[in-house]
Coordinates of C-alpha atoms in Angstrom, one line a residue:
X1 CA -0.3 0.2 0.5
X2 CA 3.1 2.0 1.1
X3 CA 4.5 1.3 -2.2
X4 CA 1.9 1.9 -4.0
X5 CA 1.2 5.7 -2.3
X6 CA 4.9 6.1 -3.1
X7 CA 4.9 5.5 -7.1
X8 CA 2.0 7.8 -7.4
X9 CA 4.2 10.3 -6.1
X10 CA 6.7 9.8 -7.4
X11 CA 4.0 10.4 -11.4
X12 CA 2.6 13.7 -9.9
X13 CA 5.8 15.1 -9.9
X14 CA 7.4 13.9 -12.5
X15 CA 4.3 15.0 -14.4
X16 CA 4.2 18.9 -12.0
X17 CA 8.1 18.7 -13.9
X18 CA 7.3 18.0 -16.9
X19 CA 5.0 20.9 -17.1
X20 CA 6.8 23.5 -15.9
X21 CA 9.5 22.0 -18.0
X22 CA 7.0 22.2 -21.2
X23 CA 6.0 26.0 -20.5
X24 CA 9.6 27.6 -19.7
X25 CA 10.0 25.8 -23.3
X26 CA 7.6 27.7 -24.5
X27 CA 8.8 31.2 -23.0
X28 CA 12.7 30.4 -23.6
X29 CA 12.9 27.8 -27.1
X30 CA 17.3 29.0 -25.8
X31 CA 17.3 26.8 -23.4
X32 CA 15.8 23.6 -24.5
X33 CA 18.8 21.6 -24.0
X34 CA 19.1 22.2 -20.8
X35 CA 15.9 21.5 -20.1
X36 CA 16.0 18.4 -21.1
X37 CA 19.5 17.3 -19.2
X38 CA 18.4 16.9 -15.7
X39 CA 15.9 13.2 -15.4
X40 CA 13.6 14.0 -12.5
X41 CA 14.2 11.2 -9.2
X42 CA 11.9 12.0 -6.1
X43 CA 14.1 10.7 -3.3
X44 CA 14.3 11.0 0.9
X45 CA 17.9 12.6 0.5
X46 CA 16.5 15.8 0.8
X47 CA 13.5 18.1 1.8
X48 CA 13.8 20.4 -1.1
X49 CA 15.1 19.6 -3.9
X50 CA 18.5 19.5 -5.5
X51 CA 20.5 18.6 -8.6
X52 CA 23.7 17.1 -9.6
X53 CA 24.2 17.8 -12.9
X54 CA 22.8 15.1 -13.8
X55 CA 19.9 14.5 -12.3
X56 CA 17.0 16.8 -10.1
X57 CA 16.5 15.0 -7.8
X58 CA 13.2 16.5 -5.2
X59 CA 10.9 15.1 -1.8
X60 CA 7.7 14.6 -3.0
X61 CA 5.5 15.7 -1.2
X62 CA 6.8 19.2 -0.3
X63 CA 6.4 19.4 -4.7
X64 CA 3.0 19.0 -4.2
X65 CA 2.2 21.3 -1.4
X66 CA 4.7 24.4 -3.5
X67 CA 2.8 23.6 -6.6
X68 CA -0.9 23.8 -4.6
X69 CA 0.5 27.2 -3.3
X70 CA 2.5 28.8 -6.2
X71 CA 3.1 27.0 -9.7
X72 CA 5.3 30.3 -10.5
X73 CA 8.2 29.1 -8.1
X74 CA 8.5 25.4 -9.5
X75 CA 9.5 27.2 -12.7
X76 CA 11.3 29.1 -10.8
X77 CA 12.9 26.6 -9.2
X78 CA 13.8 24.7 -12.0
X79 CA 15.2 28.0 -13.9
X80 CA 17.2 28.0 -10.5
X81 CA 18.6 24.7 -10.7
X82 CA 19.3 24.4 -14.8
X83 CA 21.7 28.4 -14.4
X84 CA 23.4 26.3 -11.4
X85 CA 24.3 23.7 -13.8
X86 CA 24.7 26.3 -16.3
X87 CA 27.9 28.9 -14.7
X88 CA 28.6 25.4 -13.7
X89 CA 28.4 26.6 -10.1
X90 CA 28.4 22.9 -8.9
X91 CA 31.4 22.3 -10.6
X92 CA 34.1 24.8 -9.2
X93 CA 36.5 23.9 -7.0
X94 CA 38.3 26.1 -4.6
X95 CA 39.3 26.6 -1.0
X96 CA 36.0 28.5 -0.9
X97 CA 33.8 29.0 2.7
X98 CA 31.0 26.7 2.2
X99 CA 28.3 28.6 3.4
X100 CA 29.5 32.1 1.9
X101 CA 29.3 30.3 -1.4
X102 CA 26.6 28.4 -1.8
X103 CA 24.7 31.7 -0.3
X104 CA 26.7 33.6 -3.0
X105 CA 25.6 31.5 -6.2
X106 CA 22.2 31.5 -5.2
X107 CA 21.8 35.5 -5.6
X108 CA 23.8 35.0 -8.7
X109 CA 21.0 33.1 -10.0
X110 CA 18.0 34.6 -8.4
X111 CA 19.6 38.3 -9.5
X112 CA 20.2 36.9 -12.7
X113 CA 15.3 35.7 -12.4
X114 CA 14.9 39.4 -11.1
X115 CA 16.9 41.7 -14.0
X116 CA 15.5 39.2 -16.7
X117 CA 11.7 38.7 -15.8
X118 CA 9.3 37.0 -17.7
X119 CA 5.3 36.4 -16.7
X120 CA 6.6 32.3 -16.3
X121 CA 8.9 33.3 -13.4
X122 CA 8.0 36.5 -12.0
X123 CA 7.7 37.2 -8.3
X124 CA 8.0 40.7 -6.3
X125 CA 10.7 42.2 -5.8
X126 CA 11.8 42.1 -2.3
X127 CA 13.7 45.4 -0.6
X128 CA 16.0 42.6 1.0
X129 CA 16.1 42.2 -2.8
X130 CA 16.6 45.3 -4.3
X131 CA 19.1 46.1 -1.0
X132 CA 21.3 44.5 -2.2
X133 CA 21.7 44.2 -5.6
X134 CA 22.5 48.1 -4.8
X135 CA 25.0 47.3 -2.7
X136 CA 27.1 45.2 -5.2
X137 CA 25.8 46.4 -8.5
X138 CA 28.1 49.4 -7.0
X139 CA 30.9 47.0 -6.8
X140 CA 30.9 44.9 -9.6
X141 CA 29.6 45.5 -13.0
X142 CA 28.2 41.9 -13.2
X143 CA 26.8 40.0 -10.7
X144 CA 28.5 36.5 -10.8
X145 CA 28.5 34.2 -7.8
X146 CA 33.2 35.0 -7.6
X147 CA 31.9 38.3 -7.3
X148 CA 29.5 38.0 -4.9
X149 CA 31.2 36.1 -2.5
X150 CA 34.7 38.5 -3.0
X151 CA 31.4 40.9 -1.9
X152 CA 31.1 39.0 1.4
X153 CA 34.2 38.5 2.2
X154 CA 35.1 42.2 2.0
X155 CA 32.4 42.9 4.1
X156 CA 31.2 40.3 6.0
X157 CA 28.2 39.6 7.8
X158 CA 26.5 38.5 10.8
X159 CA 25.1 35.7 11.7
X160 CA 20.7 37.1 11.6
X161 CA 21.6 38.9 8.7
X162 CA 23.5 36.1 6.8
X163 CA 20.5 33.9 8.3
X164 CA 18.0 37.0 5.8
X165 CA 19.5 36.6 3.1
X166 CA 19.5 32.5 3.0
X167 CA 15.7 32.6 3.2
X168 CA 15.6 35.2 1.1
X169 CA 17.5 33.5 -1.4
X170 CA 18.3 29.6 -1.1
X171 CA 16.0 28.4 -3.3
X172 CA 17.3 24.5 -3.9
X173 CA 19.3 21.6 -2.0
X174 CA 23.3 22.1 -2.4
X175 CA 24.6 19.4 -0.5
X176 CA 23.8 17.2 -4.1
X177 CA 27.2 19.6 -5.0
X178 CA 30.0 17.8 -2.8
X179 CA 31.9 15.2 -1.8
X180 CA 31.8 13.3 2.1
X181 CA 34.4 15.8 3.0
X182 CA 31.3 18.8 2.5
X183 CA 34.0 20.4 1.1
X184 CA 34.5 19.8 -2.7
X185 CA 32.5 19.4 -5.9
X186 CA 31.4 16.4 -6.2
X187 CA 30.5 15.8 -9.5
X188 CA 32.9 14.4 -12.1
X189 CA 34.5 16.4 -14.9
X190 CA 33.0 15.2 -17.9
X191 CA 30.0 16.5 -16.1
X192 CA 31.2 19.9 -16.1
X193 CA 32.1 20.0 -19.5
X194 CA 28.8 18.3 -20.7
X195 CA 27.6 22.1 -19.1
X196 CA 30.0 23.7 -20.5
X197 CA 29.0 23.1 -24.5
X198 CA 25.3 23.4 -23.2
X199 CA 25.8 26.8 -21.7
X200 CA 27.6 27.3 -25.5
X201 CA 25.2 26.2 -27.6
X202 CA 22.3 28.3 -25.2
X203 CA 24.8 31.3 -25.5
X204 CA 25.1 30.7 -29.5
X205 CA 20.8 30.0 -30.2
X206 CA 20.5 33.2 -28.6
X207 CA 23.1 34.9 -31.0
X208 CA 21.3 33.6 -33.5
X209 CA 17.7 35.0 -32.7
X210 CA 19.0 37.9 -31.2
X211 CA 16.4 40.5 -33.2
X212 CA 13.6 38.2 -31.3
X213 CA 14.7 37.6 -28.0
X214 CA 13.1 40.3 -25.7
X215 CA 15.3 43.3 -24.7
X216 CA 15.5 42.0 -20.9
X217 CA 17.0 39.1 -22.4
X218 CA 20.6 41.5 -23.2
X219 CA 21.3 41.3 -19.7
X220 CA 21.3 37.5 -19.9
X221 CA 22.6 36.8 -22.9
X222 CA 25.7 39.0 -21.6
X223 CA 25.7 36.9 -18.6
X224 CA 26.3 34.1 -20.4
X225 CA 28.9 35.6 -23.0
X226 CA 30.7 36.4 -19.9
X227 CA 30.3 32.8 -18.2
X228 CA 31.3 31.4 -21.4
X229 CA 34.8 33.0 -22.3
X230 CA 38.5 31.4 -22.1
X231 CA 39.8 31.8 -19.1
X232 CA 43.2 31.6 -19.7
X233 CA 46.6 31.6 -17.7
X234 CA 48.1 34.5 -16.7
X235 CA 51.8 33.1 -16.6
X236 CA 51.1 31.3 -20.0
X237 CA 50.1 34.0 -21.4
X238 CA 52.7 36.6 -20.5
X239 CA 55.0 33.8 -22.0
X240 CA 53.6 35.2 -25.2
X241 CA 56.1 37.7 -25.3
X242 CA 59.5 36.1 -25.0
X243 CA 62.4 36.3 -27.3
X244 CA 64.9 33.7 -28.2
X245 CA 68.7 34.0 -26.2
X246 CA 71.6 32.0 -25.8
X247 CA 72.7 31.9 -22.8
X248 CA 75.9 30.5 -20.7
X249 CA 74.8 27.4 -19.9
X250 CA 75.8 23.4 -20.7
X251 CA 73.1 22.4 -23.1
X252 CA 72.4 18.3 -22.0
X253 CA 70.5 18.4 -25.3
X254 CA 72.9 18.9 -27.7
X255 CA 75.2 15.9 -27.7
X256 CA 74.7 12.4 -28.2
X257 CA 75.3 10.6 -24.9
X258 CA 76.0 6.9 -27.0
X259 CA 79.7 8.2 -28.1
X260 CA 80.3 10.0 -25.0
X261 CA 79.6 7.0 -22.8
X262 CA 81.8 4.6 -25.6
X263 CA 84.7 8.3 -25.3
X264 CA 84.9 7.3 -21.6
X265 CA 84.1 3.2 -21.3
X266 CA 86.9 3.5 -24.1
X267 CA 89.5 5.7 -22.5
X268 CA 88.8 6.5 -19.4
X269 CA 87.8 10.5 -19.0
X270 CA 87.7 11.2 -22.5
X271 CA 84.7 11.7 -23.8
X272 CA 83.8 11.8 -27.4
X273 CA 81.7 14.8 -27.6
X274 CA 81.2 17.7 -25.2
X275 CA 78.8 19.4 -24.3
X276 CA 78.0 22.5 -25.9
X277 CA 78.2 25.2 -23.0
X278 CA 75.6 27.8 -24.5
X279 CA 72.2 27.6 -25.3
X280 CA 69.0 28.9 -27.2
X281 CA 66.7 30.0 -24.5
X282 CA 63.1 31.6 -25.1
X283 CA 62.9 34.0 -21.8
X284 CA 60.9 37.4 -21.4
X285 CA 63.2 40.0 -22.2
X286 CA 61.3 43.6 -22.5
X287 CA 57.8 44.5 -22.6
X288 CA 55.1 47.2 -21.4
X289 CA 52.7 47.3 -19.4
X290 CA 50.0 50.0 -19.3
X291 CA 48.3 50.4 -16.2
X292 CA 44.9 52.8 -16.8
X293 CA 44.9 54.5 -13.5
X294 CA 41.2 56.1 -14.0
X295 CA 38.7 55.8 -11.3
X296 CA 37.2 53.1 -12.1
X297 CA 40.0 50.6 -11.3
X298 CA 40.7 49.8 -7.9
X299 CA 44.6 50.0 -6.2
X300 CA 43.4 46.4 -5.1
X301 CA 42.9 45.0 -8.1
X302 CA 46.0 46.8 -9.9
X303 CA 48.6 45.3 -7.0
X304 CA 47.7 41.7 -7.5
X305 CA 47.9 42.3 -11.1
X306 CA 51.2 42.9 -10.4
X307 CA 51.9 40.9 -7.5
X308 CA 51.1 38.0 -10.0
X309 CA 53.7 39.9 -12.8
X310 CA 56.5 39.5 -10.2
X311 CA 55.8 36.4 -9.2
X312 CA 56.8 35.4 -12.9
X313 CA 59.5 38.1 -13.0
X314 CA 61.2 36.3 -10.2
X315 CA 61.3 32.9 -12.4
X316 CA 64.5 32.6 -13.6
X317 CA 63.1 29.7 -16.0
X318 CA 60.9 33.0 -17.7
X319 CA 63.3 36.3 -17.3
X320 CA 66.2 37.1 -18.5
X321 CA 68.4 38.2 -15.6
X322 CA 68.5 41.8 -17.4
X323 CA 64.8 43.1 -18.1
X324 CA 63.5 45.9 -19.8
X325 CA 59.9 46.7 -18.0
X326 CA 58.4 49.7 -18.3
X327 CA 55.3 50.5 -16.1
X328 CA 53.3 53.0 -17.5
X329 CA 49.9 54.4 -15.4
X330 CA 48.2 56.4 -17.7
X331 CA 44.2 57.8 -17.4
X332 CA 44.1 60.0 -20.8
X333 CA 47.6 60.9 -21.1
X334 CA 50.6 59.9 -19.2
X335 CA 50.9 59.9 -16.0
X336 CA 54.9 58.2 -14.7
X337 CA 56.5 55.8 -16.5
X338 CA 58.6 53.5 -13.8
X339 CA 61.1 51.7 -15.5
X340 CA 62.2 48.7 -13.3
X341 CA 65.4 46.1 -14.9
X342 CA 65.4 43.9 -12.2
X343 CA 62.7 41.2 -11.0
X344 CA 63.6 42.3 -7.2
X345 CA 62.4 46.0 -8.2
X346 CA 59.4 45.2 -8.8
X347 CA 58.3 44.4 -5.0
X348 CA 59.7 48.5 -3.9
X349 CA 57.5 49.4 -6.8
X350 CA 54.0 47.3 -5.5
X351 CA 54.6 48.9 -1.9
X352 CA 55.3 52.2 -2.9
X353 CA 52.4 52.7 -5.6
X354 CA 50.3 55.3 -6.0
X355 CA 47.7 56.2 -8.2
X356 CA 47.8 58.1 -10.3
X357 CA 44.7 60.0 -12.5
X358 CA 42.7 62.8 -12.8
X359 CA 40.1 61.9 -15.8
X360 CA 39.1 59.6 -18.2
X361 CA 40.4 56.5 -20.1
X362 CA 42.3 57.6 -23.6
X363 CA 44.5 54.4 -24.5
X364 CA 46.4 57.0 -27.3
X365 CA 48.1 58.1 -26.4
X366 CA 50.2 55.1 -24.3
X367 CA 50.8 53.9 -27.6
X368 CA 52.2 57.3 -29.3
X369 CA 54.6 56.8 -26.1
X370 CA 55.9 54.5 -27.1
X371 CA 56.5 54.6 -30.3
X372 CA 58.4 57.7 -29.4
X373 CA 60.4 55.1 -26.7
X374 CA 61.3 52.7 -29.9
X375 CA 62.5 55.8 -32.2
X376 CA 64.8 57.1 -28.3
X377 CA 66.0 53.3 -29.3
X378 CA 64.6 52.1 -25.3
X379 CA 63.9 49.1 -26.9
X380 CA 65.8 47.3 -29.0
X381 CA 63.0 43.8 -29.4
X382 CA 60.0 44.5 -27.8
X383 CA 58.0 42.0 -28.4
X384 CA 54.9 43.6 -26.7
X385 CA 52.5 45.5 -24.6
X386 CA 49.7 44.5 -21.7
X387 CA 47.3 46.8 -20.9
X388 CA 45.0 46.8 -17.4
X389 CA 42.1 48.3 -18.1
X390 CA 38.1 48.5 -17.2
X391 CA 37.8 48.5 -21.3
X392 CA 36.2 52.1 -21.4
X393 CA 37.9 54.6 -23.4
X394 CA 39.3 55.4 -26.6
X395 CA 41.3 51.8 -29.1
X396 CA 43.8 53.5 -31.7
X397 CA 43.0 52.0 -35.4
X398 CA 46.6 51.6 -36.2
X399 CA 47.8 47.9 -35.4
X400 CA 51.3 48.7 -33.7
X401 CA 55.0 47.0 -34.9
X402 CA 54.3 44.9 -31.3
X403 CA 52.0 42.6 -30.1
X404 CA 49.1 44.7 -27.6
X405 CA 47.2 43.1 -25.2
X406 CA 44.2 44.2 -23.4
X407 CA 43.5 42.3 -19.7
X408 CA 40.4 42.8 -18.1
X409 CA 39.0 41.2 -15.3
X410 CA 35.9 39.9 -15.3
X411 CA 34.2 41.7 -12.7
X412 CA 34.3 45.5 -14.3
X413 CA 34.5 43.6 -17.7
X414 CA 33.2 46.4 -21.2
X415 CA 35.1 45.3 -24.2
X416 CA 33.2 47.4 -26.2
X417 CA 35.6 48.7 -29.3
X418 CA 38.3 46.8 -28.7
X419 CA 40.4 46.7 -31.9
X420 CA 40.3 43.1 -34.0
X421 CA 44.2 43.2 -33.6
X422 CA 44.5 43.0 -30.0
X423 CA 43.8 40.2 -28.4
X424 CA 41.1 40.4 -25.2
X425 CA 42.0 38.8 -21.9
X426 CA 39.7 38.3 -19.3
X427 CA 40.8 37.2 -15.8
X428 CA 38.7 36.6 -12.7
X429 CA 40.5 38.3 -9.3
X430 CA 41.4 34.7 -8.2
X431 CA 43.7 34.6 -11.0
X432 CA 45.9 37.4 -10.3
X433 CA 47.0 36.0 -6.5
X434 CA 46.7 32.5 -6.3
X435 CA 45.6 32.5 -2.5
X436 CA 48.0 31.9 0.4
X437 CA 50.2 30.4 -1.0
X438 CA 51.7 33.2 -3.5
X439 CA 50.6 35.8 -0.7
X440 CA 53.1 34.3 2.2
X441 CA 55.7 34.3 -0.6
X442 CA 55.5 37.9 -1.3
X443 CA 55.1 38.1 2.0
X444 CA 58.4 36.5 2.8
X445 CA 60.6 38.5 -0.2
X446 CA 59.1 41.3 1.4
X447 CA 60.8 40.8 4.9
X448 CA 63.6 39.6 3.7
X449 CA 64.1 42.7 1.7
X450 CA 63.2 45.1 4.8
X451 CA 66.0 42.3 6.6
X452 CA 68.5 43.4 4.4
X453 CA 68.3 46.5 4.4
X454 CA 68.1 47.0 8.6
X455 CA 71.5 45.4 8.3

């Protein structure tokens, strides 16, 4: 008898989710693949509903009660689960505080749904939501889970306020995301790739039918584009500006070990072939970093960017011992040109860094200034210029003789007008300062430098 009752609840539950899926499909056809990607599973493992990227798990009685009370909440809950997967929230590993990360993911999804309302899932936006959205947008242009998490880290909330936010934004059960240690995501990389493919297909379909989508959905499209942008390793990216140079060092790859050992075996200490005493290596020697110091760029992000660059400068396998690095501060004109000749000089520069700005952003003066330096023979083989900016400015029309890369922070990202000949790199702040490891390294170097000065 009890088994038959459970079977009936399961059948009703599956029908409720199927009806919700069909209703959302009519309103948002670009979600067709996503809406068909979750298998419905009734379980006692949750009191509400949740997903692991493969199945939609739900409690049968909770779903039926919610259906009787407010069908809109079911549609919204379905979308909430889907956008967690589309933005790959369940698959993102890290050493984040679990409670704050879960809340950040929920706020990011709910903000997206509130900003792109449709009658199928529209709710009344409460004062709590509006107030938090205003605070978040004052610090970040795009509301991502990572950006919201950083906001909560910078502005710790008391336990009562956290509970208020959780009651307001938490919709689903996130325990399906995690391993037994309750900290790291539980889901395989293959599932992550599957939802990445779904997200990219969704973006393509939205772009194809862009004229047919509503104005409210433009924000959704931009959000999906931002999530699907390629992420790069900044270390590997900087190596694009390396040049070949000959260095004095034993080249163990330049001789044949067979003849070498044969000579030793025949004559004792007389190898047939000696290794070369120099070798060609590809290292970074000259480049320019231009820093957009207009009002919109913060000192915190600029120092993080320079700090990560310093970590690469320290690596003797990537940089020549003597370098020629120009760090140019600029907004609508050149404010400062600081020359770095040794990697250790970067620490002093970061410690004493001050933003020098007064106006908006115009990228052209930097390129004109670099051309003057080249004509004055300040560079012998300039490989490239890296421009750290928020993207809001006037770009040059002509491509220079060296490579140019515009580096944007994801939370401050605006790339309208970037020339086709320029490299475009979008970073997340976590990519610049890799948590405690590199921070402690910088602090240790700073202490060592201070001790040397004291002595």
